[in-house]
Amino acid sequence: MNAPADKVTLAASVSGTGSEGAAIGWTQIAGTKAALSGETTAALSVSGLALGSYTFRVTAKSTAGETATDDVSVTVLPDETLCKGLTYYVSPTGKDANDGSQGSPWATLAKATATMKTFGATIHLAAGTYDETAQSELAPGVCIEGEGESTIVKSTLTADWTPIIHAASPEGTDGHQHISNLKMDGQSLATFWAIEVAGRKNFSIHDTTVVDFKDRGVIMAGRADNQDLAPTTYATGLSFYNNTVLNSAAYNTANGIYGRGCLNGGGTEGMLIFNNTITQNQRPIGYNGWPIKGMHYGHNRGLKIYNN
């Protein structure tokens, strides 16, 4: 479920011998404490849910004295409802001189992000391969959606510290946006970074594949100035889930002192990292970084990493 929704009803059913008249009891076994109502009924009402993951257990005891339990998990994700405004389109068969409508799509993601700044808009990339020659500067409130692994974004950018998609703002800026259903291809370590999110809150990256980037795959940080300090305003509402990141974290091969991460996070509060496949063993021994790594000396509060 997505915020601002903060309540849910969970229903249980009991079947089998002695199920009629069975006693039912609900408890919360994981997550920040929520408000429960109807704990001894088949329908549990849960309220006061904030961003994060919760697990609830129902126990049924039959009239014959037999017991059974089951667990259910609830995850509250950042609110993305504002990315339900106008949609603009990009296609490998489009032209950047077009107007970005469905019948007249742009050709590059960089053109779309440079043109579309309206909070709540969505940039939709059709299936195909995009060979970007400029960095995509993503404005707050604008979402990027592809059509899965058939939407492939590459880049001719090879400079150090340069991502293909750059989403940076002053600390605490409301992103209210997501990047989803893409494949970001670093072209055999030619491109330094895939995505950098800096200074923004309420930002999700999900159902995206990131492969073969030289230094790091994805950065999600509360600071926007790249200083190794705690932010003044922590980035809240960040989530990274249902993604695949492969071979996108380097060890510092020049002097062998430190390594990078496929996913890097720092200055966050309540960030969720779950249901991802992250693998970094494709380089020679001593040259692989970490699957998940802090940055800016960490400063992550309430970070939850699970089911990866």
Short mmCIF file of C-alpha atoms in Angstrom, two decimals:
data_model
loop_
_atom_site.label_atom_id
_atom_site.label_comp_id
_atom_site.label_asym_id
_atom_site.label_seq_id
_atom_site.Cartn_x
_atom_site.Cartn_y
_atom_site.Cartn_z
CA MET A 1 0.00 0.00 0.00
CA ASN A 2 1.09 3.58 -0.57
CA ALA A 3 1.05 6.54 1.78
CA PRO A 4 -0.89 8.63 2.69
CA ALA A 5 -3.03 5.52 3.38
CA ASP A 6 -2.28 4.53 6.97
CA LYS A 7 -4.81 1.82 7.76
CA VAL A 8 -5.71 -1.64 6.52
CA THR A 9 -8.07 -4.48 7.43
CA LEU A 10 -6.71 -8.03 7.53
CA ALA A 11 -9.18 -10.91 7.22
CA ALA A 12 -8.72 -14.49 8.43
CA SER A 13 -10.76 -17.58 7.70
CA VAL A 14 -10.67 -20.95 9.48
CA SER A 15 -11.64 -24.25 7.90
CA GLY A 16 -11.53 -27.91 8.85
CA THR A 17 -12.75 -30.00 11.74
CA GLY A 18 -13.77 -27.89 14.70
CA SER A 19 -13.39 -24.64 12.77
CA GLU A 20 -16.89 -23.47 13.58
CA GLY A 21 -16.59 -21.47 16.76
CA ALA A 22 -12.78 -21.46 16.66
CA ALA A 23 -11.07 -18.82 18.80
CA ILE A 24 -9.05 -16.26 16.84
CA GLY A 25 -6.29 -13.98 18.10
CA TRP A 26 -4.12 -11.43 16.30
CA THR A 27 -0.75 -10.02 17.37
CA GLN A 28 1.84 -7.77 15.77
CA ILE A 29 5.24 -9.46 15.59
CA ALA A 30 7.35 -7.01 13.56
CA GLY A 31 7.50 -3.34 12.64
CA THR A 32 6.85 -0.08 14.45
CA LYS A 33 3.94 -0.48 16.86
CA ALA A 34 0.59 0.05 15.13
CA ALA A 35 -2.90 0.53 16.57
CA LEU A 36 -4.94 -2.70 16.50
CA SER A 37 -8.67 -3.24 16.82
CA GLY A 38 -10.62 -6.50 16.65
CA GLU A 39 -7.75 -8.70 17.79
CA THR A 40 -10.13 -11.55 18.74
CA THR A 41 -12.22 -11.41 15.55
CA ALA A 42 -11.68 -12.63 12.00
CA ALA A 43 -11.12 -9.05 10.80
CA LEU A 44 -8.23 -7.12 12.31
CA SER A 45 -8.23 -3.35 11.83
CA VAL A 46 -4.75 -1.82 11.75
CA SER A 47 -4.17 1.94 11.80
CA GLY A 48 -1.42 4.45 12.42
CA LEU A 49 0.87 2.88 9.81
CA ALA A 50 3.92 4.89 8.76
CA LEU A 51 6.39 4.09 5.98
CA GLY A 52 7.93 0.69 6.57
CA SER A 53 7.17 -2.99 6.90
CA TYR A 54 4.89 -4.72 9.42
CA THR A 55 4.10 -8.36 10.16
CA PHE A 56 0.98 -9.62 11.93
CA ARG A 57 0.22 -13.15 13.17
CA VAL A 58 -3.18 -14.74 13.46
CA THR A 59 -3.68 -17.79 15.67
CA ALA A 60 -6.77 -19.97 15.47
CA LYS A 61 -7.70 -22.57 18.09
CA SER A 62 -10.39 -25.07 17.11
CA THR A 63 -13.06 -26.40 19.42
CA ALA A 64 -11.08 -29.66 19.40
CA GLY A 65 -8.09 -27.85 20.91
CA GLU A 66 -5.94 -27.78 17.77
CA THR A 67 -4.08 -24.55 16.89
CA ALA A 68 -2.73 -23.09 13.67
CA THR A 69 -0.98 -19.81 12.86
CA ASP A 70 -0.35 -17.71 9.79
CA ASP A 71 1.60 -14.50 9.21
CA VAL A 72 0.82 -11.61 6.90
CA SER A 73 3.12 -8.72 5.99
CA VAL A 74 2.12 -5.16 5.12
CA THR A 75 4.51 -2.65 3.55
CA VAL A 76 3.72 1.05 3.34
CA LEU A 77 5.53 2.70 0.43
CA PRO A 78 5.99 6.39 -0.38
CA ASP A 79 3.09 8.23 -1.95
CA GLU A 80 3.47 8.30 -5.74
CA THR A 81 -0.02 9.53 -6.57
CA LEU A 82 1.24 12.84 -7.92
CA CYS A 83 2.87 10.99 -10.83
CA LYS A 84 -0.61 10.56 -12.24
CA GLY A 85 -0.69 13.77 -14.24
CA LEU A 86 0.10 14.16 -17.92
CA THR A 87 2.27 11.53 -19.60
CA TYR A 88 4.91 12.38 -22.18
CA TYR A 89 6.45 9.81 -24.49
CA VAL A 90 9.89 8.81 -25.71
CA SER A 91 10.55 6.24 -28.43
CA PRO A 92 13.61 5.04 -30.36
CA THR A 93 11.68 5.99 -33.50
CA GLY A 94 10.84 9.48 -32.21
CA LYS A 95 12.50 12.83 -32.83
CA ASP A 96 13.64 15.40 -30.29
CA ALA A 97 11.99 18.06 -32.46
CA ASN A 98 8.60 16.46 -31.69
CA ASP A 99 6.26 17.59 -28.92
CA GLY A 100 6.46 14.48 -26.71
CA SER A 101 2.85 13.41 -27.25
CA GLN A 102 2.02 9.76 -27.77
CA GLY A 103 1.73 10.27 -31.52
CA SER A 104 4.82 12.50 -31.69
CA PRO A 105 7.34 11.15 -29.15
CA TRP A 106 10.78 12.46 -28.35
CA ALA A 107 13.83 10.35 -29.19
CA THR A 108 15.93 10.71 -26.03
CA LEU A 109 15.43 10.66 -22.29
CA ALA A 110 17.68 13.72 -21.96
CA LYS A 111 15.33 15.74 -24.17
CA ALA A 112 12.33 14.59 -22.15
CA THR A 113 13.86 15.47 -18.76
CA ALA A 114 15.13 18.83 -20.03
CA THR A 115 11.69 19.74 -21.35
CA MET A 116 9.34 18.24 -18.79
CA LYS A 117 9.50 19.95 -15.38
CA THR A 118 5.82 19.77 -14.37
CA PHE A 119 5.30 18.26 -10.92
CA GLY A 120 3.21 15.11 -11.31
CA ALA A 121 4.13 14.33 -14.92
CA THR A 122 5.39 10.97 -16.17
CA ILE A 123 7.95 10.30 -18.88
CA HIS A 124 7.16 6.98 -20.55
CA LEU A 125 9.92 5.22 -22.48
CA ALA A 126 8.74 2.73 -25.05
CA ALA A 127 10.55 -0.58 -25.52
CA GLY A 128 13.82 -0.26 -27.36
CA THR A 129 17.40 0.93 -26.85
CA TYR A 130 18.28 4.53 -26.05
CA ASP A 131 21.87 5.64 -26.71
CA GLU A 132 21.98 8.82 -24.65
CA THR A 133 24.65 11.42 -25.38
CA ALA A 134 23.74 13.87 -22.60
CA GLN A 135 22.95 13.54 -18.91
CA SER A 136 19.28 13.43 -17.93
CA GLU A 137 18.55 16.03 -15.22
CA LEU A 138 15.35 14.80 -13.59
CA ALA A 139 13.17 17.48 -11.99
CA PRO A 140 11.33 16.91 -8.69
CA GLY A 141 7.89 15.38 -9.11
CA VAL A 142 8.58 13.87 -12.54
CA CYS A 143 8.53 10.08 -12.88
CA ILE A 144 10.32 7.90 -15.42
CA GLU A 145 8.68 4.63 -16.44
CA GLY A 146 9.74 2.09 -19.02
CA GLU A 147 8.30 -1.19 -20.25
CA GLY A 148 10.62 -3.52 -18.34
CA GLU A 149 13.94 -4.96 -19.46
CA SER A 150 12.98 -4.26 -23.08
CA THR A 151 13.50 -0.55 -22.33
CA ILE A 152 17.31 -0.22 -22.34
CA VAL A 153 19.09 3.04 -21.49
CA LYS A 154 22.77 3.39 -22.36
CA SER A 155 25.05 6.42 -22.54
CA THR A 156 28.16 7.70 -24.24
CA LEU A 157 29.06 9.51 -20.98
CA THR A 158 32.32 8.15 -19.60
CA ALA A 159 33.49 10.90 -17.21
CA ASP A 160 34.11 9.99 -13.56
CA TRP A 161 31.37 10.84 -11.01
CA THR A 162 28.78 11.16 -13.79
CA PRO A 163 25.44 9.30 -13.70
CA ILE A 164 23.13 8.83 -16.65
CA ILE A 165 20.14 10.04 -14.59
CA HIS A 166 20.83 12.86 -12.13
CA ALA A 167 18.16 13.87 -9.59
CA ALA A 168 19.69 16.40 -7.22
CA SER A 169 18.09 19.21 -5.19
CA PRO A 170 18.64 21.10 -1.94
CA GLU A 171 18.20 18.94 1.17
CA GLY A 172 14.62 18.01 1.98
CA THR A 173 13.18 18.70 -1.49
CA ASP A 174 10.01 16.67 -2.08
CA GLY A 175 10.62 14.36 -5.01
CA HIS A 176 7.27 12.57 -4.90
CA GLN A 177 8.47 10.47 -7.82
CA HIS A 178 9.82 7.16 -8.99
CA ILE A 179 12.02 5.53 -11.62
CA SER A 180 10.73 2.13 -12.66
CA ASN A 181 10.68 -0.63 -15.26
CA LEU A 182 13.95 0.18 -17.02
CA LYS A 183 17.22 -1.52 -17.79
CA MET A 184 20.27 0.69 -17.25
CA ASP A 185 23.30 -0.66 -19.13
CA GLY A 186 26.80 0.53 -18.22
CA GLN A 187 28.23 -1.05 -21.37
CA SER A 188 30.93 -3.24 -19.87
CA LEU A 189 32.04 -0.67 -17.27
CA ALA A 190 32.25 2.23 -19.73
CA THR A 191 29.79 4.41 -17.77
CA PHE A 192 30.59 5.47 -14.20
CA TRP A 193 27.16 5.59 -12.46
CA ALA A 194 23.59 4.75 -13.46
CA ILE A 195 21.37 6.88 -11.16
CA GLU A 196 22.14 9.50 -8.52
CA VAL A 197 19.41 10.81 -6.20
CA ALA A 198 20.64 13.52 -3.84
CA GLY A 199 18.80 15.80 -1.42
CA ARG A 200 15.32 14.52 -2.25
CA LYS A 201 12.73 12.78 -0.13
CA ASN A 202 9.81 10.57 -1.26
CA PHE A 203 11.70 8.90 -4.09
CA SER A 204 11.38 5.26 -5.18
CA ILE A 205 13.40 3.16 -7.58
CA HIS A 206 11.76 -0.15 -8.34
CA ASP A 207 11.51 -2.93 -10.93
CA THR A 208 14.68 -1.68 -12.59
CA THR A 209 17.78 -3.56 -13.75
CA VAL A 210 21.24 -1.98 -13.45
CA VAL A 211 24.19 -3.82 -14.99
CA ASP A 212 27.90 -3.36 -15.64
CA PHE A 213 28.59 0.15 -14.33
CA LYS A 214 32.21 1.00 -13.62
CA ASP A 215 32.10 2.56 -10.13
CA ARG A 216 28.60 2.45 -8.59
CA GLY A 217 25.14 1.50 -9.70
CA VAL A 218 22.69 3.67 -7.73
CA ILE A 219 23.16 6.42 -5.14
CA MET A 220 20.36 7.60 -2.84
CA ALA A 221 21.59 10.26 -0.43
CA GLY A 222 20.23 12.96 1.81
CA ARG A 223 23.03 15.39 1.09
CA ALA A 224 23.27 17.15 -2.25
CA ASP A 225 26.83 18.51 -1.89
CA ASN A 226 28.66 15.17 -1.61
CA GLN A 227 30.17 16.09 1.77
CA ASP A 228 30.95 13.30 4.24
CA LEU A 229 28.69 14.72 6.93
CA ALA A 230 25.23 14.14 8.35
CA PRO A 231 22.61 16.14 6.47
CA THR A 232 20.75 18.97 8.12
CA THR A 233 17.53 17.44 6.74
CA TYR A 234 17.47 13.65 6.45
CA ALA A 235 15.94 12.17 3.30
CA THR A 236 12.71 10.37 4.23
CA GLY A 237 10.39 8.25 2.13
CA LEU A 238 13.13 6.59 0.07
CA SER A 239 12.68 3.04 -1.19
CA PHE A 240 14.60 0.65 -3.44
CA TYR A 241 12.78 -2.59 -4.24
CA ASN A 242 12.20 -5.33 -6.83
CA ASN A 243 15.44 -4.34 -8.59
CA THR A 244 18.34 -6.32 -10.02
CA VAL A 245 21.84 -4.83 -9.78
CA LEU A 246 24.78 -6.75 -11.22
CA ASN A 247 28.49 -5.96 -11.51
CA SER A 248 28.17 -2.28 -10.63
CA ALA A 249 30.50 -1.78 -7.65
CA ALA A 250 34.25 -1.30 -7.93
CA TYR A 251 37.06 -1.67 -5.48
CA ASN A 252 39.55 1.20 -5.67
CA THR A 253 41.96 -0.54 -7.97
CA ALA A 254 44.38 2.39 -8.05
CA ASN A 255 45.47 2.00 -4.43
CA GLY A 256 43.35 -0.79 -2.97
CA ILE A 257 42.03 1.26 -0.06
CA TYR A 258 38.24 1.19 -0.33
CA GLY A 259 35.33 0.04 -2.44
CA ARG A 260 31.98 1.27 -3.72
CA GLY A 261 28.49 -0.22 -3.61
CA CYS A 262 26.01 -1.45 -6.20
CA LEU A 263 23.55 0.55 -4.07
CA ASN A 264 24.90 3.41 -1.94
CA GLY A 265 22.92 5.24 0.74
CA GLY A 266 23.67 8.00 3.22
CA GLY A 267 21.78 10.62 5.19
CA THR A 268 18.49 8.73 4.98
CA GLU A 269 15.73 8.12 7.51
CA GLY A 270 13.38 5.13 7.28
CA MET A 271 14.70 4.00 3.89
CA LEU A 272 13.42 0.60 2.69
CA ILE A 273 15.61 -1.80 0.67
CA PHE A 274 13.84 -5.06 -0.11
CA ASN A 275 13.13 -7.81 -2.66
CA ASN A 276 16.26 -7.01 -4.69
CA THR A 277 18.83 -9.26 -6.34
CA ILE A 278 22.25 -7.65 -5.97
CA THR A 279 25.37 -9.56 -7.05
CA GLN A 280 28.98 -8.35 -7.11
CA ASN A 281 31.38 -11.19 -7.83
CA GLN A 282 31.92 -10.75 -11.56
CA ARG A 283 35.31 -9.03 -11.36
CA PRO A 284 38.68 -10.54 -10.45
CA ILE A 285 39.32 -11.16 -6.76
CA GLY A 286 40.19 -7.89 -5.07
CA TYR A 287 38.34 -5.76 -7.60
CA ASN A 288 34.74 -6.23 -6.37
CA GLY A 289 32.99 -3.65 -4.22
CA TRP A 290 29.94 -4.23 -2.00
CA PRO A 291 26.34 -5.07 -2.90
CA ILE A 292 25.04 -2.39 -0.47
CA LYS A 293 27.26 0.28 1.05
CA GLY A 294 26.89 3.46 3.05
CA MET A 295 28.19 6.78 1.78
CA HIS A 296 28.95 10.15 3.38
CA TYR A 297 29.94 8.06 6.43
CA GLY A 298 26.47 6.56 6.58
CA HIS A 299 24.20 8.61 8.85
CA ASN A 300 21.25 6.32 8.07
CA ARG A 301 18.43 6.20 10.60
CA GLY A 302 15.84 3.43 10.75
CA LEU A 303 17.20 1.79 7.59
CA LYS A 304 15.47 -1.52 6.80
CA ILE A 305 17.13 -4.09 4.52
CA TYR A 306 15.25 -7.35 4.05
CA ASN A 307 14.27 -10.14 1.63
CA ASN A 308 17.21 -9.43 -0.68
#
